[in-house]
Coordinates of C-alpha atoms and ligand atoms in Angstrom, one line a residue:
M1 CA -7.2 -12.9 -12.1
Q2 CA -7.5 -12.6 -8.2
A3 CA -10.7 -12.1 -6.5
F4 CA -11.7 -10.5 -3.4
Y5 CA -14.1 -10.9 -1.2
E6 CA -15.8 -8.1 1.4
I7 CA -18.6 -8.8 4.3
K8 CA -21.0 -6.7 4.6
N9 CA -23.3 -6.7 7.3
V10 CA -26.8 -6.3 5.5
I11 CA -30.1 -4.8 6.1
W12 CA -33.0 -6.0 4.4
V13 CA -35.5 -3.0 3.0
S14 CA -38.4 -3.6 -0.4
D15 CA -37.0 -2.8 -3.7
S16 CA -38.9 0.6 -3.6
S17 CA -37.7 2.6 -0.9
S18 CA -36.4 5.5 -1.5
L19 CA -33.1 6.4 -1.9
E20 CA -33.4 8.8 0.7
E21 CA -35.2 6.4 3.2
C22 CA -31.9 4.2 2.4
S23 CA -29.2 6.7 2.4
I24 CA -30.9 6.5 6.6
L25 CA -30.2 3.2 7.8
L26 CA -26.7 3.5 5.6
A27 CA -25.3 4.5 8.5
S28 CA -21.6 2.9 8.0
F29 CA -19.2 1.6 5.6
D30 CA -19.9 -2.2 7.1
F31 CA -23.3 -2.7 6.5
C32 CA -24.8 -3.0 3.0
L33 CA -28.3 -2.6 1.7
G34 CA -29.9 -6.0 0.6
V35 CA -32.3 -5.4 -2.0
K36 CA -35.7 -7.8 -1.4
D37 CA -39.0 -7.3 -4.0
A38 CA -42.9 -7.6 -2.9
D39 CA -42.4 -11.2 -3.8
N40 CA -39.1 -11.9 -1.2
N41 CA -37.0 -12.4 -3.5
I42 CA -33.1 -11.1 -3.3
L43 CA -32.9 -8.7 -6.1
G44 CA -29.3 -7.8 -5.5
Y45 CA -27.9 -5.4 -2.7
V46 CA -26.5 -1.6 -2.2
L47 CA -22.8 -0.2 -0.7
K48 CA -22.6 3.0 0.9
P49 CA -20.9 4.9 -2.1
D50 CA -23.0 4.2 -4.4
S51 CA -25.7 5.1 -1.9
D52 CA -23.4 8.9 -0.7
R53 CA -22.8 9.5 -4.9
V54 CA -26.9 9.0 -5.9
L55 CA -27.9 11.5 -3.2
K56 CA -26.2 13.8 -4.5
F57 CA -28.3 14.3 -6.9
D58 CA -32.2 15.8 -6.4
I59 CA -33.4 12.6 -6.6
K60 CA -33.8 10.7 -3.1
D61 CA -37.5 10.0 -4.3
K62 CA -36.7 7.6 -6.6
C63 CA -36.6 4.0 -5.2
I64 CA -33.3 2.0 -5.0
R65 CA -34.1 -0.4 -7.5
L66 CA -32.1 1.8 -9.6
I67 CA -29.1 1.4 -8.4
T68 CA -29.0 -2.1 -6.5
S69 CA -26.8 -4.2 -7.4
C70 CA -27.0 -8.0 -8.4
T71 CA -24.7 -9.9 -9.7
S72 CA -24.6 -13.4 -9.6
K73 CA -21.3 -12.6 -6.9
I74 CA -22.8 -12.1 -3.9
V75 CA -24.3 -14.8 -1.4
A76 CA -26.4 -14.0 1.4
F77 CA -25.9 -15.9 4.8
D78 CA -26.4 -15.9 8.4
D79 CA -24.4 -16.4 11.4
L80 CA -25.1 -19.5 11.7
S81 CA -23.3 -20.8 8.5
T82 CA -20.0 -21.5 8.9
Q83 CA -17.2 -20.1 6.7
K84 CA -16.2 -23.8 6.1
H85 CA -20.0 -23.6 4.0
L86 CA -19.3 -20.5 2.5
N87 CA -16.2 -21.8 1.0
K88 CA -18.4 -23.6 -0.3
I89 CA -20.5 -21.1 -2.0
L90 CA -17.6 -19.4 -3.1
G91 CA -15.2 -21.4 -3.8
S92 CA -11.0 -20.8 -2.7
K93 CA -11.3 -17.4 -3.1
V94 CA -13.4 -17.3 -0.2
K95 CA -9.5 -16.5 1.6
E96 CA -9.9 -13.0 1.2
V97 CA -13.1 -12.5 2.4
V98 CA -12.9 -9.9 5.4
W99 CA -15.0 -11.2 8.9
L100 CA -16.6 -8.2 10.4
D101 CA -17.5 -9.2 14.1
D102 CA -20.9 -6.9 14.9
G103 CA -22.4 -9.2 17.4
N104 CA -25.7 -9.1 16.4
D105 CA -27.4 -11.9 15.8
S106 CA -30.3 -10.6 13.3
I107 CA -28.6 -9.1 10.8
D108 CA -27.5 -11.6 8.0
K109 CA -24.6 -11.2 6.0
L110 CA -23.5 -10.7 2.6
A111 CA -19.8 -10.9 0.5
I112 CA -19.5 -9.1 -2.6
L113 CA -16.9 -9.8 -4.6
S114 CA -14.2 -6.9 -4.1
K115 CA -13.6 -4.1 -7.6
K116 CA -10.1 -4.3 -6.4
N117 CA -8.7 -7.5 -8.7
K118 CA -5.4 -8.2 -8.6
L119 CA -3.5 -6.8 -11.8
E120 CA -1.3 -9.6 -13.8
D121 CA 1.4 -8.5 -15.9
I122 CA 0.0 -8.8 -19.3
Y123 CA 1.7 -6.8 -22.5
L124 CA -0.3 -6.5 -25.6
I125 CA 3.0 -6.0 -28.1
E126 CA 1.8 -8.8 -30.6
E127 CA -1.2 -7.1 -31.1
F128 CA 0.6 -4.0 -30.8
K129 CA 2.6 -5.4 -34.1
Q130 CA -0.2 -6.3 -36.6
V131 CA -2.8 -4.1 -35.3
V132 CA 0.0 -0.4 -34.7
E133 CA 0.8 0.2 -39.1
N134 CA 4.6 1.3 -38.9
P135 CA 4.3 5.3 -38.9
V136 CA 2.1 5.0 -36.2
Q137 CA 4.2 2.6 -33.9
N138 CA 7.0 5.2 -34.3
L139 CA 5.0 8.0 -33.7
F140 CA 4.3 6.1 -30.1
K141 CA 7.8 5.3 -30.0
K142 CA 9.0 9.3 -30.7
C143 CA 6.1 9.9 -27.5
S144 CA 7.6 7.8 -25.3
K145 CA 11.2 8.7 -26.0
V146 CA 9.7 12.6 -25.0
A147 CA 7.5 11.1 -21.5
D148 CA 10.5 9.1 -20.2
A149 CA 12.7 12.2 -20.4
N150 CA 10.1 14.0 -18.3
N151 CA 8.9 11.3 -16.2
I152 CA 5.5 11.6 -17.7
P153 CA 3.6 8.1 -17.4
I154 CA 1.4 7.8 -20.8
F155 CA -0.7 5.8 -21.6
L156 CA -3.5 4.4 -25.0
I157 CA -7.1 4.6 -22.6
G158 CA -10.0 3.1 -23.5
G159 CA -11.8 2.0 -26.1
I160 CA -8.2 2.3 -28.3
V161 CA -6.7 -0.6 -26.2
R162 CA -10.7 -2.3 -26.6
D163 CA -9.9 -2.5 -30.1
L164 CA -6.0 -3.6 -29.8
I165 CA -7.1 -7.0 -28.2
I166 CA -9.6 -8.2 -30.0
G167 CA -7.1 -6.5 -33.4
R168 CA -9.4 -3.8 -34.5
K169 CA -8.3 -1.0 -35.6
S170 CA -8.7 2.5 -34.6
F171 CA -9.4 4.8 -36.9
D172 CA -8.3 7.5 -33.8
I173 CA -5.4 7.9 -32.4
D174 CA -6.0 9.9 -28.7
I175 CA -3.0 9.4 -26.2
T176 CA -3.3 10.5 -22.8
V177 CA -1.1 12.0 -20.2
Q178 CA -1.5 11.4 -16.6
G179 CA -0.6 14.6 -15.5
N180 CA -0.9 18.2 -18.2
A181 CA -1.3 17.6 -22.4
I182 CA -0.8 20.6 -23.4
D183 CA 2.8 20.7 -21.8
F184 CA 3.7 17.7 -23.2
A185 CA 2.7 19.1 -26.4
H186 CA 4.9 22.0 -26.2
L187 CA 7.7 19.2 -25.1
L188 CA 7.6 17.5 -28.1
M189 CA 7.0 20.7 -30.8
V190 CA 10.9 21.4 -28.8
Q191 CA 12.4 17.5 -29.5
Y192 CA 10.8 17.5 -32.9
P193 CA 10.7 20.6 -34.7
D194 CA 10.3 19.5 -37.7
T195 CA 7.9 16.5 -38.0
C196 CA 5.7 17.8 -34.6
I197 CA 3.1 20.9 -35.9
I198 CA 0.9 21.8 -32.4
N199 CA -2.8 23.1 -34.4
S200 CA -4.6 23.7 -32.1
L201 CA -5.2 24.0 -27.8
H202 CA -8.2 23.4 -25.7
E203 CA -7.1 25.0 -22.0
D204 CA -10.5 24.2 -20.3
F205 CA -9.9 20.5 -21.3
E206 CA -6.4 20.9 -21.3
T207 CA -6.4 18.6 -24.5
A208 CA -3.9 20.0 -27.2
K209 CA -4.0 18.7 -31.0
V210 CA -1.3 17.8 -32.8
T211 CA 0.5 16.1 -36.4
F212 CA 3.4 14.0 -36.7
L213 CA 4.9 14.0 -40.1
I214 CA 6.0 10.0 -40.0
D215 CA 7.5 8.8 -43.0
D216 CA 6.2 11.1 -45.5
N217 CA 3.1 10.4 -43.6
E218 CA 1.0 13.5 -41.6
I219 CA -0.5 11.7 -38.8
K220 CA -2.5 13.5 -36.6
V221 CA -2.8 13.0 -32.5
D222 CA -5.1 14.0 -29.9
F223 CA -3.9 14.5 -26.6
A224 CA -5.5 14.5 -22.9
S225 CA -5.0 15.2 -19.8
T226 CA -6.2 12.0 -17.4
R227 CA -9.4 13.9 -15.7
K228 CA -12.1 13.4 -13.4
E229 CA -14.9 14.1 -13.3
A230 CA -18.4 14.0 -12.0
Y231 CA -22.3 15.5 -12.9
D232 CA -24.0 17.9 -11.2
Y233 CA -27.6 16.1 -12.2
P234 CA -28.9 12.8 -13.9
A235 CA -27.5 13.1 -17.7
A236 CA -25.8 16.4 -17.1
L237 CA -22.8 16.6 -19.0
P238 CA -19.6 15.7 -16.7
R239 CA -18.1 18.5 -14.7
I240 CA -14.3 18.4 -15.0
I241 CA -13.7 18.4 -11.5
E242 CA -9.0 17.5 -11.7
I243 CA -6.9 17.6 -14.8
G244 CA -3.8 15.6 -14.2
C245 CA -5.2 12.9 -11.6
E246 CA -4.1 9.3 -11.4
L247 CA -5.3 7.0 -13.9
Y248 CA -7.6 4.9 -11.8
D249 CA -9.6 8.2 -11.1
D250 CA -9.7 8.8 -15.2
V251 CA -10.8 5.4 -15.6
I252 CA -12.9 4.8 -13.2
R253 CA -15.8 7.3 -14.7
R254 CA -16.2 5.9 -17.4
D255 CA -19.2 3.0 -18.3
F256 CA -18.3 0.2 -19.1
T257 CA -15.1 -2.2 -18.0
I258 CA -14.4 -3.6 -21.6
N259 CA -13.6 0.3 -22.1
S260 CA -11.8 0.9 -19.4
M261 CA -8.6 -0.2 -20.0
A262 CA -5.3 1.4 -20.6
M263 CA -2.1 0.4 -22.6
S264 CA 1.5 1.7 -21.2
L265 CA 3.2 3.9 -23.7
N266 CA 6.0 4.8 -21.7
E267 CA 9.3 2.9 -22.3
E268 CA 10.0 1.0 -19.2
T269 CA 6.9 -0.7 -19.4
F270 CA 5.6 -0.8 -23.3
C271 CA 2.4 -2.0 -24.3
K272 CA 1.2 -3.1 -20.3
L273 CA -2.4 -3.1 -20.4
I274 CA -3.3 -1.7 -17.4
D275 CA -7.4 -3.3 -16.4
Y276 CA -7.6 -2.4 -12.9
L277 CA -11.6 -3.3 -13.3
G278 CA -11.7 -6.8 -14.9
G279 CA -11.9 -5.7 -18.8
Y280 CA -10.0 -7.3 -20.4
Q281 CA -11.5 -11.2 -18.8
D282 CA -14.7 -9.2 -20.2
L283 CA -13.8 -8.6 -23.0
N284 CA -13.0 -12.0 -24.2
A285 CA -15.9 -13.2 -22.2
K286 CA -17.3 -11.0 -24.6
V287 CA -19.5 -8.7 -21.4
I288 CA -21.0 -5.0 -21.2
R289 CA -20.6 -4.7 -17.5
V290 CA -20.8 -1.2 -15.8
L291 CA -18.6 0.1 -14.0
H292 CA -20.2 1.2 -11.2
P293 CA -24.3 1.3 -9.6
V294 CA -24.3 4.6 -10.5
S295 CA -23.3 5.0 -14.6
Y296 CA -26.4 4.4 -16.0
V297 CA -28.1 7.5 -13.3
D298 CA -24.4 10.0 -14.1
D299 CA -25.7 9.0 -17.8
P300 CA -28.0 7.6 -18.7
T301 CA -27.0 7.2 -22.8
R302 CA -25.3 4.9 -22.0
V303 CA -28.0 2.6 -22.3
I304 CA -27.9 2.7 -25.7
R305 CA -24.0 2.1 -25.6
A306 CA -24.7 -1.1 -23.7
L307 CA -26.0 -2.1 -26.9
K308 CA -23.9 -0.2 -29.3
F309 CA -20.8 -2.7 -28.0
G310 CA -23.3 -5.5 -27.2
M311 CA -24.5 -5.4 -31.4
R312 CA -20.9 -4.5 -32.5
F313 CA -18.3 -7.0 -30.6
D314 CA -21.2 -9.5 -29.5
C315 CA -21.5 -9.8 -26.4
E316 CA -23.6 -9.3 -24.2
S317 CA -24.5 -6.9 -21.4
D318 CA -24.5 -9.0 -17.5
K319 CA -26.9 -9.1 -14.6
S320 CA -26.8 -6.1 -13.0
T321 CA -25.9 -4.2 -15.9
N322 CA -29.4 -5.1 -17.1
F323 CA -31.4 -4.7 -14.4
L324 CA -29.8 -1.2 -14.3
E325 CA -31.0 -1.0 -17.5
K326 CA -34.2 -2.3 -16.7
S327 CA -34.8 0.4 -13.4
C328 CA -33.2 3.3 -15.3
L329 CA -35.8 3.3 -17.8
D330 CA -38.4 2.5 -15.4
S331 CA -37.4 5.0 -13.2
G332 CA -39.0 7.5 -15.3
L333 CA -35.3 9.4 -14.3
F334 CA -35.2 10.2 -17.5
D335 CA -38.0 11.5 -19.4
G336 CA -38.5 14.2 -22.1
L337 CA -34.3 13.9 -22.1
C338 CA -32.9 16.0 -24.0
G339 CA -29.5 15.8 -25.4
K340 CA -26.9 15.6 -28.9
R341 CA -25.6 12.8 -26.8
I342 CA -28.7 10.5 -27.5
K343 CA -28.4 11.2 -31.0
S344 CA -24.4 10.6 -31.4
E345 CA -25.8 7.6 -29.5
L346 CA -28.7 6.5 -31.6
K347 CA -26.9 7.8 -35.0
Q348 CA -23.6 5.0 -34.2
T349 CA -26.3 2.7 -32.8
F350 CA -29.0 2.6 -35.7
N351 CA -26.0 3.0 -38.5
L352 CA -25.1 -1.0 -37.6
N353 CA -28.1 -1.4 -39.7
R354 CA -28.8 -5.0 -38.1
A355 CA -32.1 -6.3 -37.5
S356 CA -31.3 -7.3 -34.5
V357 CA -30.7 -3.7 -33.4
F358 CA -34.5 -2.3 -33.8
T359 CA -36.3 -5.4 -32.2
N360 CA -33.0 -5.3 -28.9
F361 CA -34.1 -1.4 -28.6
V362 CA -38.0 -2.0 -29.4
E363 CA -37.5 -4.8 -26.6
R364 CA -35.8 -3.6 -23.8
R365 CA -37.7 -0.1 -24.2
L366 CA -34.0 1.9 -25.0
Y367 CA -36.4 3.7 -26.9
Y368 CA -38.0 5.2 -23.8
L369 CA -35.6 8.4 -23.9
I370 CA -36.5 9.3 -26.8
E371 CA -40.3 9.0 -26.2
K372 CA -42.5 7.1 -23.9
N373 CA -45.8 6.9 -25.4
I374 CA -44.6 4.9 -28.5
I375 CA -47.0 2.0 -28.9
I376 CA -45.3 -1.8 -28.9
D377 CA -47.3 -3.8 -31.8
E378 CA -46.4 -6.9 -33.0
V379 CA -46.5 -4.7 -36.1
L380 CA -43.3 -3.2 -35.2
N381 CA -41.5 -5.8 -32.8
N382 CA -41.1 -7.3 -36.4
L383 CA -40.3 -4.5 -38.1
G384 CA -36.3 -4.5 -37.2
E385 CA -35.9 -7.4 -40.3
E386 CA -38.2 -5.8 -43.4
A387 CA -35.7 -2.5 -42.6
E388 CA -32.0 -4.0 -42.4
I389 CA -32.9 -5.7 -45.9
C390 CA -34.6 -2.3 -47.3
I391 CA -32.5 -0.6 -46.7
N392 CA -29.9 -2.5 -48.0
D393 CA -31.4 -3.2 -51.3
H394 CA -31.8 1.1 -51.3
L395 CA -28.9 1.9 -50.3
N396 CA -27.9 3.7 -53.4
Y397 CA -31.2 6.1 -53.2
L398 CA -29.8 7.5 -50.1
E399 CA -28.6 11.6 -50.1
K400 CA -26.1 9.7 -48.0
I401 CA -25.0 6.4 -46.0
D402 CA -25.5 8.2 -42.4
N403 CA -28.8 8.8 -42.7
I404 CA -29.6 5.1 -42.7
W405 CA -30.9 5.6 -38.4
L406 CA -33.0 8.9 -39.2
I407 CA -35.0 5.7 -41.4
Y408 CA -34.9 3.2 -38.0
L409 CA -35.8 6.7 -36.0
S410 CA -38.8 7.4 -38.0
L411 CA -39.8 4.1 -37.8
L412 CA -40.2 4.0 -34.5
I413 CA -42.3 7.2 -34.3
I414 CA -44.0 7.1 -36.9
D415 CA -47.8 7.1 -35.9
L416 CA -46.8 10.0 -33.3
D417 CA -48.4 13.2 -33.7
K418 CA -46.9 16.2 -36.1
A419 CA -46.3 18.0 -32.6
R420 CA -44.5 15.2 -31.0
I421 CA -42.2 14.5 -34.2
A422 CA -41.2 18.3 -34.1
D423 CA -40.5 18.2 -30.5
I424 CA -37.8 14.7 -30.6
A425 CA -36.4 16.5 -33.6
N426 CA -35.9 19.6 -31.5
R427 CA -34.9 17.0 -28.1
L428 CA -32.4 15.9 -30.3
Y429 CA -30.8 18.7 -32.4
L430 CA -32.0 17.6 -35.7
S431 CA -30.8 19.7 -38.2
V432 CA -33.2 21.3 -40.6
K433 CA -32.7 17.9 -43.1
E434 CA -32.5 15.5 -40.3
S435 CA -35.7 16.7 -38.8
K436 CA -37.3 16.8 -42.7
I437 CA -36.6 13.3 -42.9
I438 CA -38.2 12.8 -39.8
L439 CA -41.6 14.9 -40.3
Q440 CA -41.9 13.5 -44.1
S441 CA -41.7 10.1 -43.7
C442 CA -44.3 10.2 -40.7
E443 CA -46.6 12.6 -43.3
L444 CA -46.3 10.2 -46.0
W445 CA -47.7 6.7 -45.0
H446 CA -50.2 9.0 -42.7
K447 CA -50.9 10.9 -46.7
L448 CA -50.6 6.7 -48.5
Q449 CA -53.2 5.5 -45.3
D450 CA -56.1 7.1 -46.8
L451 CA -54.7 7.6 -50.9
R452 CA -57.9 5.0 -52.6
G453 CA -54.6 4.1 -55.9
F454 CA -52.8 6.6 -58.4
E455 CA -54.8 7.2 -61.7
S456 CA -51.1 7.1 -63.8
N457 CA -47.6 7.5 -63.1
F458 CA -47.8 11.3 -63.2
E459 CA -49.7 10.8 -60.4
I460 CA -47.6 8.8 -58.9
Y461 CA -45.2 11.5 -60.1
E462 CA -46.6 15.1 -59.0
F463 CA -47.7 12.8 -55.3
L464 CA -44.8 11.7 -54.3
G465 CA -42.0 14.5 -56.1
G466 CA -42.1 16.3 -52.9
Y467 CA -40.7 13.4 -50.2
C468 CA -37.1 12.8 -50.0
N469 CA -35.8 9.5 -50.7
E470 CA -35.1 8.8 -47.0
A471 CA -38.9 9.0 -46.2
L472 CA -39.9 6.9 -49.2
V473 CA -37.9 4.1 -48.8
V474 CA -39.2 4.5 -44.9
N475 CA -42.7 3.6 -46.4
L476 CA -41.5 1.0 -48.6
I477 CA -40.7 -0.7 -45.6
K478 CA -44.2 -0.4 -43.5
F479 CA -45.9 -0.5 -46.3
K480 CA -44.7 -3.8 -47.3
G481 CA -47.2 -6.3 -49.3
S482 CA -49.3 -3.7 -50.7
N483 CA -49.1 -1.8 -53.9
V484 CA -48.1 1.2 -52.8
V485 CA -44.9 -1.1 -53.2
G486 CA -45.2 -1.0 -56.3
C487 CA -45.5 2.7 -56.9
I488 CA -43.1 4.2 -54.6
E489 CA -40.1 2.1 -56.1
L490 CA -41.2 2.8 -60.0
F491 CA -41.2 6.3 -58.8
L492 CA -36.9 5.6 -57.3
T493 CA -36.4 3.9 -60.5
E494 CA -37.6 5.9 -63.2
L495 CA -39.5 8.4 -62.2
K496 CA -38.2 10.6 -60.7
N497 CA -35.3 11.5 -62.8
A498 CA -37.4 11.0 -66.3
K499 CA -36.7 13.7 -68.6
I500 CA -37.5 15.5 -71.6
S501 CA -35.4 16.0 -74.8
V502 CA -36.7 19.1 -75.6
N503 CA -36.1 22.6 -74.3
G504 CA -37.0 26.4 -74.6
N505 CA -34.8 26.3 -77.9
D506 CA -37.1 24.3 -79.3
L507 CA -40.2 25.8 -78.8
I508 CA -38.2 29.5 -79.9
R509 CA -36.8 27.3 -82.9
L510 CA -41.1 26.4 -82.9
G511 CA -41.8 30.0 -83.4
L512 CA -42.6 30.7 -80.0
K513 CA -42.1 33.7 -77.8
P514 CA -40.2 32.8 -74.1
G515 CA -42.7 33.2 -71.1
P516 CA -45.2 31.4 -68.7
E517 CA -46.5 29.7 -71.7
F518 CA -43.1 27.9 -71.6
S519 CA -43.4 25.6 -68.7
R520 CA -46.5 24.9 -69.4
I521 CA -46.0 23.4 -72.4
L522 CA -42.8 21.9 -71.1
R523 CA -45.0 20.6 -67.9
G524 CA -47.5 19.2 -70.4
I525 CA -44.9 16.8 -72.2
L526 CA -42.8 15.8 -69.3
K527 CA -46.6 14.6 -68.4
A528 CA -47.1 12.5 -71.9
K529 CA -43.9 11.4 -71.2
I530 CA -44.0 9.7 -67.7
N531 CA -47.0 8.4 -69.0
N532 CA -45.5 6.3 -71.5
K533 CA -47.5 8.8 -75.2
L534 CA -44.5 9.7 -75.9
K535 CA -41.2 8.2 -76.3
T536 CA -38.9 9.3 -79.4
K537 CA -37.6 13.6 -79.4
E538 CA -39.7 13.4 -82.5
D539 CA -43.0 12.2 -80.6
E540 CA -42.3 15.3 -78.4
L541 CA -41.9 17.9 -80.6
D542 CA -45.2 16.7 -82.4
Y543 CA -47.0 16.7 -79.0
I544 CA -45.7 20.9 -79.1
N545 CA -48.9 21.1 -81.3
I546 CA -51.4 19.3 -79.8
L547 CA -50.2 21.2 -76.7
I548 CA -50.2 24.5 -78.5
N549 CA -53.7 23.9 -79.8
G550 CA -54.7 23.6 -76.2
E551 CA -55.5 19.8 -76.2
K552 CA -53.9 18.0 -72.7
Ligands
LIG1 N1 -17.0 7.1 -22.1 C1 -18.7 7.1 -21.1 N2 -19.4 7.3 -21.6 C2 -19.8 8.3 -22.4 C3 -19.2 8.3 -23.5 C4 -18.1 7.8 -23.5 O1 -17.2 6.5 -20.3 N3 -21.4 7.8 -22.8 C5 -15.6 6.8 -22.3 C6 -15.6 5.5 -22.0 O2 -15.1 5.2 -22.2 C7 -15.1 5.0 -23.9 C8 -14.5 7.1 -24.3 O3 -15.0 7.9 -23.1 O4 -14.4 4.1 -24.8 C9 -14.3 7.5 -25.6 O5 -16.0 7.8 -25.7 P1 -16.2 6.9 -27.4 O6 -15.3 8.0 -28.6 O7 -17.8 7.7 -27.6 O8 -16.2 5.5 -27.8 P2 -15.4 4.6 -27.9 O9 -14.6 3.6 -26.9 O10 -14.3 5.3 -28.2 O11 -15.7 3.9 -28.8 P3 -16.1 4.0 -30.3 O12 -15.2 2.7 -30.9 O13 -17.6 4.1 -30.6 O14 -15.8 5.4 -30.5

C-alpha cells in the first residue's frame, strides 16, 4: 500500500490545554497542534477536522489529550531540516509530501501520514469459495444479478469481510446497498417471486429482512442501506443523517480499520475488496486501530470492543489507539455511563471466558465504564486465571452458558455495597434474573465471610439453598483455598438435588391425615437424609415414627 504524507505547520500546546483553547489556535487547515506533556515530551498531534468535530459536543473544558493521535508515523522537524533529511526518516514515500510554505521560521512542522491510501486491487475469490457455503454463494449471485440490472452497488461490509479474510464463517448475512435497501428488497421479490420473501421492513433505518429459499435451504439475509451517522453527545446512540450515501461515508462512521472493509458483490467487481483505511494490512499485522481520534469520544463502548477483538483475533491496539483509550478513561467523560451497548459488549467480551480478558479489563481500567471506585489489588489482578478454570469446571452447573459474563462482572464489583451494585444493574439494563446473580453473589460473599463454619450438611443445604448456581461459582472463585469451597462443592454436586423416597401417599398409607404436619415430617426426613442418617426407603419409613413421636 502506498502512503501519502502531508506537512502541517505545528503549534505546540500542553496536553492539559482545553479543547476550546486549542480550537481557537487551530484557525486553518494548514496548521496542526503538536501536543507535549509537562516534561516537554511530544505526545502526538491534533488536526483541525478532529478538533472541530469534538467541539460540537458540550465538552470544551476537557483537555486536548482526549483526541491526541500519537502514531509513530509523524516526524517533527524545523525549517533547518532539509527534505533530504526528512526523506531519510520517512523513506522513499516522502515523495508524496505536500510542502506548505508559511514563511514563518518560528513554527515547526510535522509530517503526518495521510489517511488517503491508494487502493491496491485485492480480490477475495479464494477466501469466498472456501468460507461461504454453496447455497449462500448462489444467493449472493442472485442479488448480484438484480443489483447489476438496476445499476445498484451492493457489498458485504464490516465483520463479515474481516471474518472472510481470516477464514472464519460469519453466521449473520448482511448485505449493504448503496442506495435504498427496501427498494432493493422489492426488486428481488419481483425477480424471484417463488424463492424470495420479505419478512419485515424498517423504514426508519431503511433496512429489510428477507428470506431466500435456495436448494431446500431457508437463508435469512438483512439488507441495510449505506448511511451516514452523527453523535449528538458523547456515548449517545448515533443519529442517521443520510441514507443511501456513498460507501466511503458508511465506512468512516465505524470503529476500527479491521471492521471498515467492504467487498463488492456486483458481477464485474465480484469479491473485490474495498479498503479505504488500511484494514487489510492491519488485519494481517494483527493491529486494532481506531478510524479517527474522536472515535472513543463518540462511542466509549468501543474501548471494550478493542479488547474483545484483540482477544478474539490475537491482535493488539496500536500506540495511538492505546493512547486514546487511556485518555478517554482518564477524561471522566463517561463516569456513570448508562447503556445497553455497554452491557452487550461486556457480555460478548467476558463470555469469551478467558483469564486474559479479565486481567486486561482490570489492567487497562476498562471497569471505569462500569464503576470507577473498584479497588484494584493483587487479589483482583490474579482472579482471572482462577475464574477461567473454575468456570470451565462448572459449566454444567450454570443455568446457561451465556451467564459467564455475569460471573466476571460479579467478581469485579463484589466488594461494592448493595446500593452501588443495584445502581450498576440499573445502568446496565440488567434483567431481573441477571441482577439477581450479581446481587446474590455479593450477598453470599459477605455472609460467608462472617460465618464460622457449618455444623451439618443440612445447615449447608439451608444456607446455600436460596442462591443461584452462578452466585455459588463466583464464591468458589473468591474463596479458593478455604474450607468454604468444599461446602459449596458438596452442595452443588450432592446436597442441592437431594431427594427423599417417601411421599405424601406413604404418609396417608401410614394413617396420617394430610395437613401442615406433612411438610414438617417430609422436611424432617430430608434433613436426616442429608445428614447421612437414612439410606433406604425403609430407613425413611422407620424414621417417620420417630418424627411422629416428636423426636428430631
Ligand atoms: N460498529 C461500530 N461501533 C460499535 C459497534 C459496531 O462502529 N460500537 C460497527 C463495526 O464496523 C462493526 C459493525 O458496526 O463491524 C457491526 O457491529 P457488530 O455486529 O457488533 O460487530 P461485528 O464486527 O460484526 O463483529 P461480531 O463478529 O462480534 O458480530
